[in-house]
Amino acid sequence: MSTSLSRSEAKDLTRRKLIRAALAILDEEGEAGLTTVKIAKAAGIAQSSFYVHFKDMRHLLRVLAEEGGERLRGSMREARRRARESPDDLERHRDTFRIPLEAICRHPELLRIQLRARHDPSSSFRDFATQKAAAYREHHAADLAALGYTADDERDRRRLEMIAEAVDAATNALAMGHLEGRYPDLEECADILTALSRGALRLLRSTSGGPA
Amino acid sequence: MSTSLSRSEAKDLTRRKLIRAALAILDEEGEAGLTTVKIAKAAGIAQSSFYVHFKDMRHLLRVLAEEGGERLRGSMREARRRARESPDDLERHRDTFRIPLEAICRHPELLRIQLRARHDPSSSFRDFATQKAAAYREHHAADLAALGYTADDERDRRRLEMIAEAVDAATNALAMGHLEGRYPDLEECADILTALSRGALRLLRSTSGGPA
DNA sequence: GATTTCACCGATAGTACTATCGGTGAAAAT
DNA sequence: ATTTTCACCGATAGTACTATCGGTGAAATC
C-alpha cells in the first residue's frame, strides 16, 4: 500500500494469494471446481499469470498437499505435546480426544478436504490422505499402548488398530457434527469418544490387563 | 442372442447397460470421471445415443440416485427384519452391527459412492447422501432406544444421537478396512463395534437405567 | 406390402478449461 | 542513464466434453 514492495516480495505475496484462493475454492467447491480461471480471478491476476507461479495444475496441487500436511503436522505435534503433559491417565485418555477435536476445529477445511479426497479415486490428494490417516491411526494406537493397553499377540495388536481406526472415524464424525452445529459442546464430544474408547478397550483389558 | 428382442425390450436392455456402466465408472473413477463418452462406450453404443435414454447428464444422475437408494432401502429393510428376529438383547445388539456390515459387503460400491458424495460439495448426490445418513442415524438411535436405553431428557436424547452417529462412522470405517483386506474377519469387526457401543451407552445407563 | 415409427449412428456447433506466446512497463542491475 | 530482467497481461491454439441434428434401417403398424 504505502511502501512499494520489492519485486520478489510482490511475487511471493501473489503466490500466497493464489494458494489461499485455491484452498478456499477447494473447500467450498471441491476439487472439481478448482480451475486456473477461478483461482487467478480470486487472486486478482490474469489466468495466464497463474503459470508464472506454478508449472501447471499438478504443481499447485502438490504444493497444496505439502502446505496442508505442514499445518496438520503442526497441529498434531502440539496435540501430542499437550496430551503428554496431562497429570493422570484418565485425563490423558480424555485429552487424546479433546485435543484432536480442537485441532480439527481450528482448521476444519483441512479435515473436509481430507475426508473428501480419501474416498475419491480421481483426487490428487487420495494417496496423501490415505497415508495421513494411516499415520494418525498408528500414532493413536501407540498412544493407547502407552496408556497401558499392551498388545502382546497378533490378535490384540490387530484389535488395537481396529479400535484406533474406529475411534478416529468417530472423532471425525463428531467433529463434523460439531462444525455443522448439531453438537455445540465439544467437551460432550470428548466425553462420548472417551466412553466409546474405554468400552472397546475392555476387550483388550480382559485378556492382557490395563489401567483402572 | 438366438431370440431377437422386441424393440422396447432392446431399448430397456440398452438402458440397463448404461446404468450398469455408469455405476461401475462412478465406483472406479468417481463422479469426475463420469462422462457420456465413457458411459456410452462402456455400454457399446454411440455417445449421441446416450440422449435417447436420458434427457441429459443430470437425468442419469437422478436415476442413479433412485436406483442406489432402492437397493440401499432393500438392504436396510432386510437388516431390520433379521435384527428383530434375534432371540435375546445381547444377540440383537450384536446383530445391529453384523447385519449392516454384511449389507455393506454385498454392495460395497454403494457405500464408497455415498461416503465420497457426502463430503463433496460438487457432488450431485450430496443432499441424497446426507439425507440417507441422517435417516440411518435416527433408525440406529431408535434401535438403541428399543434395547432399553431410554432417553428421557434432552441431554440423553442428544447423547444417544451422538453415539449413533459415532458408531455409524466406526461401522463404515471398519467395513472399508474389511473391504481393503486389513480386517479379514467380519465377526471381529462386529465384536469391536458392539464393545464400542456398549462402552458409550454406559454413559446413559448410569443416569437413566438400561438392560444388563 | 406399404407406411410409419424410432433406436441408433456420424458429424458438428457450442462451451469450458489448459497451457503457450509475444508484448509491456516498472523494478533491478549495469 | 542505459540496459536487462521479469511479473503480469491479452490473445489464442489445443483438448475434452455436452448436446443437437439429419440420416438410416429394421421393427411395428396399417
Coordinates of C-alpha atoms (C1' of nucleotides) in Angstrom, one line a residue:
Chain A
M1 CA 0.0 0.0 0.0
S2 CA 2.1 2.9 1.3
T3 CA 5.5 1.2 1.0
S4 CA 6.0 -0.3 -2.5
L5 CA 7.2 -3.9 -2.2
S6 CA 10.3 -5.2 -3.9
R7 CA 9.8 -7.4 -6.9
S8 CA 10.4 -10.7 -5.1
E9 CA 8.2 -9.7 -2.2
A10 CA 5.4 -8.8 -4.5
K11 CA 5.8 -12.2 -6.3
D12 CA 5.7 -14.1 -3.0
L13 CA 2.6 -12.2 -2.0
T14 CA 0.8 -13.1 -5.2
R15 CA 1.9 -16.7 -4.8
R16 CA 0.4 -16.8 -1.3
K17 CA -2.8 -15.2 -2.6
L18 CA -3.1 -17.9 -5.2
I19 CA -2.6 -20.7 -2.6
R20 CA -5.1 -19.0 -0.2
A21 CA -7.6 -18.7 -3.0
A22 CA -7.1 -22.3 -4.1
L23 CA -7.6 -23.6 -0.6
A24 CA -10.8 -21.6 -0.3
I25 CA -12.2 -22.8 -3.6
L26 CA -11.1 -26.4 -2.8
D27 CA -13.1 -26.2 0.5
E28 CA -16.2 -24.5 -1.0
E29 CA -16.5 -26.3 -4.3
G30 CA -14.3 -29.3 -4.1
E31 CA -11.5 -30.5 -6.4
A32 CA -13.8 -30.4 -9.4
G33 CA -14.3 -26.7 -9.1
L34 CA -10.6 -25.9 -8.8
T35 CA -9.7 -24.3 -12.2
T36 CA -6.9 -21.8 -13.1
V37 CA -9.6 -19.4 -14.2
K38 CA -11.3 -19.2 -10.8
I39 CA -8.1 -19.3 -8.8
A40 CA -6.5 -16.5 -10.8
K41 CA -9.7 -14.4 -10.7
A42 CA -10.0 -14.9 -6.9
A43 CA -6.3 -13.9 -6.5
G44 CA -6.8 -10.8 -8.7
I45 CA -4.5 -11.7 -11.6
A46 CA -4.9 -12.9 -15.2
Q47 CA -5.4 -16.6 -15.8
S48 CA -2.2 -16.9 -17.8
S49 CA -0.2 -15.4 -14.9
F50 CA -1.1 -18.5 -12.9
Y51 CA 1.8 -20.2 -14.8
V52 CA 4.3 -17.6 -13.6
H53 CA 4.0 -19.3 -10.1
F54 CA 3.2 -22.9 -10.9
K55 CA 4.3 -25.1 -13.8
D56 CA 0.8 -26.5 -14.1
M57 CA -2.2 -27.5 -12.1
R58 CA -0.4 -30.6 -10.7
H59 CA 2.3 -28.4 -9.3
L60 CA -0.2 -26.3 -7.4
L61 CA -1.9 -29.5 -6.1
R62 CA 1.4 -30.8 -4.9
V63 CA 2.1 -27.5 -3.1
L64 CA -1.3 -27.5 -1.5
A65 CA -0.8 -31.1 -0.2
E66 CA 2.6 -30.0 1.3
E67 CA 1.1 -26.9 2.7
G68 CA -1.9 -28.7 4.3
G69 CA 0.4 -31.5 5.5
E70 CA 2.6 -29.0 7.2
R71 CA -0.3 -27.4 9.1
L72 CA -1.6 -30.8 10.0
R73 CA 1.8 -31.9 11.3
G74 CA 2.0 -28.7 13.4
S75 CA -1.4 -29.4 15.0
M76 CA -0.5 -33.0 15.7
R77 CA 2.8 -32.1 17.3
E78 CA 1.0 -29.6 19.5
A79 CA -1.7 -32.2 20.4
R80 CA 0.9 -34.9 21.3
R81 CA 2.9 -32.4 23.4
R82 CA -0.1 -31.2 25.3
A83 CA -1.5 -34.7 25.8
R84 CA 1.8 -35.9 27.4
E85 CA 1.6 -33.1 29.9
S86 CA -1.7 -34.3 31.4
P87 CA -1.4 -35.3 35.1
D88 CA -3.2 -38.7 35.3
D89 CA -4.1 -41.5 32.9
L90 CA -7.8 -40.7 32.8
E91 CA -7.2 -37.1 31.9
R92 CA -4.6 -38.1 29.4
H93 CA -7.0 -40.5 27.8
R94 CA -9.6 -37.8 27.5
D95 CA -7.1 -35.3 26.1
T96 CA -6.3 -37.9 23.4
F97 CA -9.7 -36.9 22.0
R98 CA -10.2 -33.3 23.1
I99 CA -7.0 -32.1 21.6
P100 CA -7.6 -33.6 18.1
L101 CA -11.2 -32.2 18.2
E102 CA -9.8 -28.8 18.9
A103 CA -7.2 -29.1 16.2
I104 CA -9.9 -30.0 13.7
C105 CA -12.0 -27.0 14.7
R106 CA -9.0 -24.7 14.2
H107 CA -8.7 -25.9 10.5
P108 CA -12.0 -27.5 9.6
E109 CA -11.3 -27.1 5.9
L110 CA -8.3 -29.4 6.1
L111 CA -10.5 -32.2 7.5
R112 CA -13.2 -31.6 4.9
I113 CA -10.7 -31.7 2.1
Q114 CA -9.0 -34.8 3.6
L115 CA -12.3 -36.8 4.1
R116 CA -13.3 -35.9 0.5
A117 CA -10.0 -36.9 -1.0
R118 CA -9.8 -40.2 0.9
H119 CA -12.8 -41.7 -0.9
D120 CA -12.4 -40.0 -4.3
P121 CA -10.4 -42.1 -6.8
S122 CA -9.9 -39.1 -9.1
S123 CA -8.5 -37.0 -6.3
S124 CA -4.9 -35.8 -6.5
F125 CA -4.8 -36.0 -2.7
R126 CA -6.0 -39.5 -2.3
D127 CA -2.7 -41.2 -1.6
F128 CA -1.7 -38.3 0.6
A129 CA -5.0 -38.5 2.6
T130 CA -4.8 -42.3 3.0
Q131 CA -1.2 -42.1 4.1
K132 CA -2.0 -39.4 6.7
A133 CA -4.9 -41.4 8.0
A134 CA -2.8 -44.5 8.4
A135 CA -0.1 -42.5 10.2
Y136 CA -2.6 -41.0 12.6
R137 CA -4.2 -44.4 13.2
E138 CA -0.8 -45.8 14.2
H139 CA 0.0 -42.8 16.3
H140 CA -3.3 -43.3 18.1
A141 CA -2.7 -47.0 18.6
A142 CA 0.7 -46.2 20.1
D143 CA -0.9 -43.7 22.4
L144 CA -3.3 -46.3 23.6
A145 CA -0.5 -48.8 24.1
A146 CA 1.3 -46.1 26.2
L147 CA -1.8 -45.9 28.4
G148 CA -1.1 -49.5 29.3
Y149 CA -3.2 -51.4 26.8
T150 CA -0.3 -53.6 25.9
A151 CA -1.0 -55.8 22.8
D152 CA 1.1 -58.9 23.2
D153 CA -0.2 -61.2 20.5
E154 CA -1.1 -60.5 16.9
R155 CA -4.9 -60.7 17.7
D156 CA -4.6 -57.9 20.3
R157 CA -2.4 -55.8 18.1
R158 CA -4.9 -56.0 15.3
R159 CA -7.8 -55.2 17.7
L160 CA -5.9 -52.2 19.0
E161 CA -5.5 -51.0 15.4
M162 CA -9.2 -51.6 14.7
I163 CA -10.2 -49.7 17.8
A164 CA -7.9 -46.8 16.8
E165 CA -9.4 -46.7 13.3
A166 CA -13.0 -46.9 14.6
V167 CA -12.5 -44.2 17.2
D168 CA -10.7 -42.0 14.7
A169 CA -13.7 -42.3 12.3
A170 CA -16.0 -41.5 15.2
T171 CA -13.8 -38.5 16.1
N172 CA -14.1 -37.1 12.6
A173 CA -17.8 -37.7 12.5
L174 CA -18.5 -35.9 15.8
A175 CA -16.2 -33.1 14.8
M176 CA -18.1 -32.6 11.6
G177 CA -21.4 -32.7 13.6
H178 CA -20.0 -30.0 15.9
L179 CA -18.9 -27.9 12.9
E180 CA -22.4 -28.3 11.4
G181 CA -23.9 -27.1 14.6
R182 CA -25.6 -30.3 15.7
Y183 CA -23.3 -30.9 18.7
P184 CA -22.5 -27.5 20.2
D185 CA -20.5 -28.8 23.2
L186 CA -17.0 -30.0 22.2
E187 CA -16.5 -31.3 25.8
E188 CA -19.5 -33.6 25.4
C189 CA -18.0 -34.9 22.1
A190 CA -14.8 -35.8 24.0
D191 CA -16.9 -37.5 26.7
I192 CA -18.6 -39.7 24.2
L193 CA -15.4 -40.6 22.5
T194 CA -13.7 -41.4 25.8
A195 CA -16.6 -43.7 26.7
L196 CA -16.6 -45.4 23.3
S197 CA -12.9 -46.0 23.5
R198 CA -12.9 -47.3 27.1
G199 CA -15.7 -49.6 26.2
A200 CA -13.8 -51.1 23.3
L201 CA -10.5 -51.3 25.2
R202 CA -12.3 -53.5 27.8
L203 CA -12.0 -56.2 25.1
L204 CA -8.2 -56.0 25.5
R205 CA -8.1 -55.4 29.2
S206 CA -9.8 -58.6 29.9
T207 CA -7.1 -60.6 28.1
S208 CA -3.9 -58.6 28.7
G209 CA -4.6 -56.3 31.6
G210 CA -4.6 -52.5 31.6
P211 CA -5.0 -49.4 33.8
A212 CA -8.0 -48.7 36.0
Chain B
M1 CA -28.8 -63.9 -28.8
S2 CA -30.9 -66.5 -30.5
T3 CA -34.3 -64.9 -30.0
S4 CA -34.4 -61.4 -31.4
L5 CA -35.8 -59.0 -28.9
S6 CA -38.7 -56.7 -29.4
R7 CA -37.9 -53.0 -29.9
S8 CA -38.9 -52.0 -26.3
E9 CA -37.1 -54.9 -24.8
A10 CA -33.9 -54.0 -26.7
K11 CA -34.2 -50.4 -25.6
D12 CA -34.7 -51.4 -22.0
L13 CA -31.7 -53.6 -22.1
T14 CA -29.6 -50.8 -23.5
R15 CA -30.8 -48.5 -20.8
R16 CA -29.8 -51.0 -18.1
K17 CA -26.4 -51.4 -19.8
L18 CA -26.0 -47.6 -19.5
I19 CA -26.9 -47.6 -15.8
R20 CA -24.7 -50.5 -15.1
A21 CA -21.8 -48.9 -16.9
A22 CA -22.3 -45.6 -15.2
L23 CA -22.3 -47.2 -11.7
A24 CA -19.1 -49.1 -12.5
I25 CA -17.4 -45.9 -13.7
L26 CA -18.7 -43.9 -10.7
D27 CA -17.2 -46.5 -8.4
E28 CA -13.9 -46.8 -10.2
E29 CA -13.2 -43.2 -11.2
G30 CA -15.6 -41.1 -9.2
E31 CA -18.1 -38.5 -10.3
A32 CA -15.4 -36.5 -12.1
G33 CA -14.8 -39.5 -14.5
L34 CA -18.4 -39.9 -15.4
T35 CA -18.8 -38.6 -18.9
T36 CA -21.3 -39.5 -21.7
V37 CA -18.3 -40.6 -23.8
K38 CA -17.1 -43.2 -21.4
I39 CA -20.6 -44.4 -20.4
A40 CA -21.8 -44.9 -24.0
K41 CA -18.5 -46.6 -24.9
A42 CA -18.7 -49.0 -22.0
A43 CA -22.3 -49.8 -22.9
G44 CA -21.4 -50.3 -26.5
I45 CA -23.4 -47.5 -28.2
A46 CA -22.6 -44.2 -29.8
Q47 CA -22.1 -41.2 -27.5
S48 CA -25.1 -39.4 -29.0
S49 CA -27.4 -42.3 -28.4
F50 CA -27.0 -41.7 -24.7
Y51 CA -29.6 -39.0 -25.2
V52 CA -32.1 -41.4 -26.5
H53 CA -32.3 -42.8 -22.9
F54 CA -31.6 -39.8 -20.7
K55 CA -32.5 -36.1 -21.3
D56 CA -29.1 -35.1 -20.1
M57 CA -26.4 -36.0 -17.6
R58 CA -28.5 -34.7 -14.6
H59 CA -31.3 -37.0 -15.6
L60 CA -28.9 -40.0 -15.4
L61 CA -27.6 -38.9 -12.0
R62 CA -31.1 -38.6 -10.7
V63 CA -31.9 -42.1 -11.9
L64 CA -28.7 -43.5 -10.4
A65 CA -29.6 -41.9 -7.0
E66 CA -33.0 -43.5 -7.1
E67 CA -31.5 -46.8 -8.2
G68 CA -28.9 -46.8 -5.4
G69 CA -31.5 -45.6 -2.9
E70 CA -33.8 -48.5 -3.8
R71 CA -31.0 -51.1 -3.3
L72 CA -30.0 -49.4 0.0
R73 CA -33.6 -49.4 1.2
G74 CA -33.9 -53.1 0.4
S75 CA -30.7 -54.0 2.4
M76 CA -31.9 -51.9 5.3
R77 CA -35.4 -53.5 5.4
E78 CA -33.8 -56.9 5.4
A79 CA -31.3 -55.8 8.2
R80 CA -34.1 -54.5 10.4
R81 CA -36.2 -57.6 9.8
R82 CA -33.4 -60.0 10.7
A83 CA -32.3 -58.0 13.7
R84 CA -35.8 -58.1 15.2
E85 CA -35.7 -61.9 15.0
S86 CA -32.7 -62.3 17.3
P87 CA -33.5 -64.2 20.5
D88 CA -32.0 -62.1 23.3
D89 CA -30.9 -58.5 23.7
L90 CA -27.2 -59.2 23.6
E91 CA -27.5 -61.0 20.3
R92 CA -29.8 -58.3 19.0
H93 CA -27.3 -55.7 19.9
R94 CA -24.6 -57.6 18.1
D95 CA -26.8 -58.1 15.0
T96 CA -27.4 -54.3 15.0
F97 CA -23.8 -54.2 13.7
R98 CA -23.2 -57.5 12.0
I99 CA -26.1 -57.1 9.6
P100 CA -25.2 -53.6 8.3
L101 CA -21.6 -54.8 7.9
E102 CA -22.9 -57.7 5.8
A103 CA -25.2 -55.4 3.8
I104 CA -22.2 -53.1 3.1
C105 CA -20.1 -56.0 1.8
R106 CA -22.9 -57.1 -0.5
H107 CA -22.8 -53.7 -2.2
P108 CA -19.5 -52.0 -1.3
E109 CA -19.7 -49.6 -4.3
L110 CA -22.8 -48.0 -2.8
L111 CA -21.0 -47.2 0.4
R112 CA -18.0 -45.9 -1.4
I113 CA -20.1 -43.7 -3.6
Q114 CA -22.1 -42.4 -0.6
L115 CA -19.0 -41.7 1.5
R116 CA -17.5 -39.8 -1.4
A117 CA -20.6 -37.8 -2.2
R118 CA -21.2 -36.8 1.4
H119 CA -18.2 -34.7 1.6
D120 CA -18.0 -33.3 -1.9
P121 CA -19.8 -30.0 -2.4
S122 CA -19.8 -30.5 -6.2
S123 CA -21.5 -33.9 -6.0
S124 CA -25.0 -34.4 -7.4
F125 CA -25.6 -37.0 -4.7
R126 CA -24.6 -34.8 -1.7
D127 CA -28.0 -34.0 -0.5
F128 CA -29.1 -37.6 -1.1
A129 CA -26.2 -39.0 0.9
T130 CA -26.6 -36.6 3.8
Q131 CA -30.3 -37.4 4.0
K132 CA -29.6 -41.2 3.9
A133 CA -27.0 -40.9 6.6
A134 CA -29.4 -38.9 8.8
A135 CA -32.2 -41.4 8.3
Y136 CA -29.9 -44.3 9.2
R137 CA -28.6 -42.4 12.3
E138 CA -32.1 -41.9 13.5
H139 CA -33.0 -45.5 12.8
H140 CA -30.0 -46.7 14.7
A141 CA -30.8 -44.4 17.7
A142 CA -34.3 -45.8 17.7
D143 CA -32.9 -49.3 17.7
L144 CA -30.8 -48.5 20.7
A145 CA -33.8 -47.0 22.4
A146 CA -35.7 -50.2 21.7
L147 CA -32.9 -52.1 23.5
G148 CA -33.8 -50.2 26.7
Y149 CA -31.6 -47.2 26.5
T150 CA -34.4 -44.8 27.1
A151 CA -33.5 -41.2 26.7
D152 CA -35.8 -39.2 28.9
D153 CA -34.3 -35.7 28.8
E154 CA -32.9 -33.6 26.0
R155 CA -29.3 -34.3 27.0
D156 CA -29.7 -38.0 26.9
R157 CA -31.5 -37.8 23.6
R158 CA -28.7 -35.8 22.1
R159 CA -26.1 -38.2 23.5
L160 CA -28.0 -41.2 22.0
E161 CA -27.8 -39.4 18.7
M162 CA -24.1 -38.7 19.1
I163 CA -23.4 -42.3 20.0
A164 CA -25.4 -43.5 16.9
E165 CA -23.5 -41.1 14.7
A166 CA -20.1 -42.1 16.1
V167 CA -20.8 -45.8 15.9
D168 CA -22.2 -45.5 12.3
A169 CA -18.9 -43.8 11.3
A170 CA -17.0 -46.5 13.0
T171 CA -19.1 -49.1 11.2
N172 CA -18.3 -47.6 7.9
A173 CA -14.6 -47.3 8.7
L174 CA -14.3 -50.9 9.7
A175 CA -16.3 -52.1 6.7
M176 CA -13.9 -50.2 4.5
G177 CA -11.0 -51.7 6.3
H178 CA -12.5 -55.1 5.8
L179 CA -13.0 -54.5 2.1
E180 CA -9.4 -53.3 1.8
G181 CA -8.3 -56.5 3.3
R182 CA -7.0 -55.2 6.6
Y183 CA -9.6 -56.8 8.8
P184 CA -10.4 -60.2 7.2
D185 CA -12.8 -61.3 10.0
L186 CA -16.2 -59.5 9.8
E187 CA -17.3 -61.1 13.1
E188 CA -14.3 -59.4 14.8
C189 CA -15.5 -56.1 13.4
A190 CA -18.9 -56.7 14.9
D191 CA -17.3 -57.5 18.2
I192 CA -15.3 -54.3 18.3
L193 CA -18.4 -52.2 17.3
T194 CA -20.5 -53.9 20.0
A195 CA -17.9 -53.2 22.6
L196 CA -17.6 -49.6 21.5
S197 CA -21.3 -49.1 21.6
R198 CA -21.8 -50.8 25.0
G199 CA -19.0 -48.6 26.4
A200 CA -20.6 -45.4 25.2
L201 CA -24.1 -46.5 26.3
R202 CA -22.7 -46.9 29.8
L203 CA -22.9 -43.1 29.9
L204 CA -26.7 -43.2 29.5
R205 CA -27.2 -46.3 31.7
S206 CA -25.7 -44.6 34.7
T207 CA -28.2 -41.8 34.6
S208 CA -31.4 -43.4 33.2
G209 CA -31.0 -47.2 33.5
G210 CA -30.9 -49.8 30.8
P211 CA -30.5 -53.6 30.2
A212 CA -27.8 -55.8 31.6
Chain C
dG1 C1' -46.7 -54.8 -48.9
dA2 C1' -46.7 -50.0 -48.0
dT3 C1' -46.1 -46.7 -44.4
dT4 C1' -44.7 -45.1 -40.1
dT5 C1' -42.0 -45.3 -36.0
dC6 C1' -37.8 -44.9 -33.6
dA7 C1' -33.3 -46.7 -31.6
dC8 C1' -29.1 -45.8 -33.2
dC9 C1' -25.5 -43.6 -35.9
dG10 C1' -21.8 -39.9 -37.6
dA11 C1' -21.0 -35.2 -37.8
dT12 C1' -20.7 -31.0 -35.6
dA13 C1' -21.7 -26.5 -33.1
dG14 C1' -21.1 -24.7 -28.6
dT15 C1' -18.8 -24.5 -24.0
dA16 C1' -15.2 -24.6 -20.5
dC17 C1' -10.7 -25.3 -19.4
dT18 C1' -5.4 -25.7 -20.0
dA19 C1' -1.2 -24.0 -21.4
dT20 C1' 1.7 -21.2 -24.5
dC21 C1' 3.2 -16.9 -26.8
dG22 C1' 4.7 -12.3 -27.7
dG23 C1' 4.2 -7.7 -25.8
dT24 C1' 4.6 -4.2 -21.9
dG25 C1' 6.2 -1.4 -18.1
dA26 C1' 8.4 -1.0 -13.9
dA27 C1' 12.0 -2.7 -10.9
dA28 C1' 16.8 -4.1 -10.8
dA29 C1' 21.3 -4.2 -12.5
dT30 C1' 24.9 -2.1 -15.0
Chain D
dA1 C1' 21.4 7.0 -17.9
dT2 C1' 21.1 2.8 -20.2
dT3 C1' 20.2 -1.9 -20.4
dT4 C1' 18.4 -6.1 -18.6
dT5 C1' 15.1 -8.7 -16.1
dC6 C1' 10.6 -10.4 -15.3
dA7 C1' 5.8 -10.4 -13.2
dC8 C1' 1.9 -9.7 -15.5
dC9 C1' -1.2 -9.1 -19.5
dG10 C1' -4.3 -10.2 -23.7
dA11 C1' -4.8 -13.4 -27.4
dT12 C1' -5.2 -17.9 -28.8
dA13 C1' -4.2 -22.8 -30.2
dG14 C1' -5.4 -27.2 -28.4
dT15 C1' -8.2 -30.5 -25.8
dA16 C1' -12.3 -32.7 -23.7
dC17 C1' -16.9 -32.8 -23.1
dT18 C1' -22.1 -31.8 -23.9
dA19 C1' -26.0 -31.8 -26.6
dT20 C1' -28.3 -31.3 -31.1
dC21 C1' -29.2 -32.6 -35.9
dG22 C1' -30.4 -35.1 -40.1
dG23 C1' -29.9 -39.7 -41.9
dT24 C1' -30.6 -44.9 -41.8
dG25 C1' -32.5 -49.4 -41.4
dA26 C1' -35.2 -52.6 -39.1
dA27 C1' -39.2 -53.3 -36.3
dA28 C1' -44.0 -52.1 -35.7
dT29 C1' -48.3 -50.7 -37.6
dC30 C1' -51.6 -50.2 -41.1

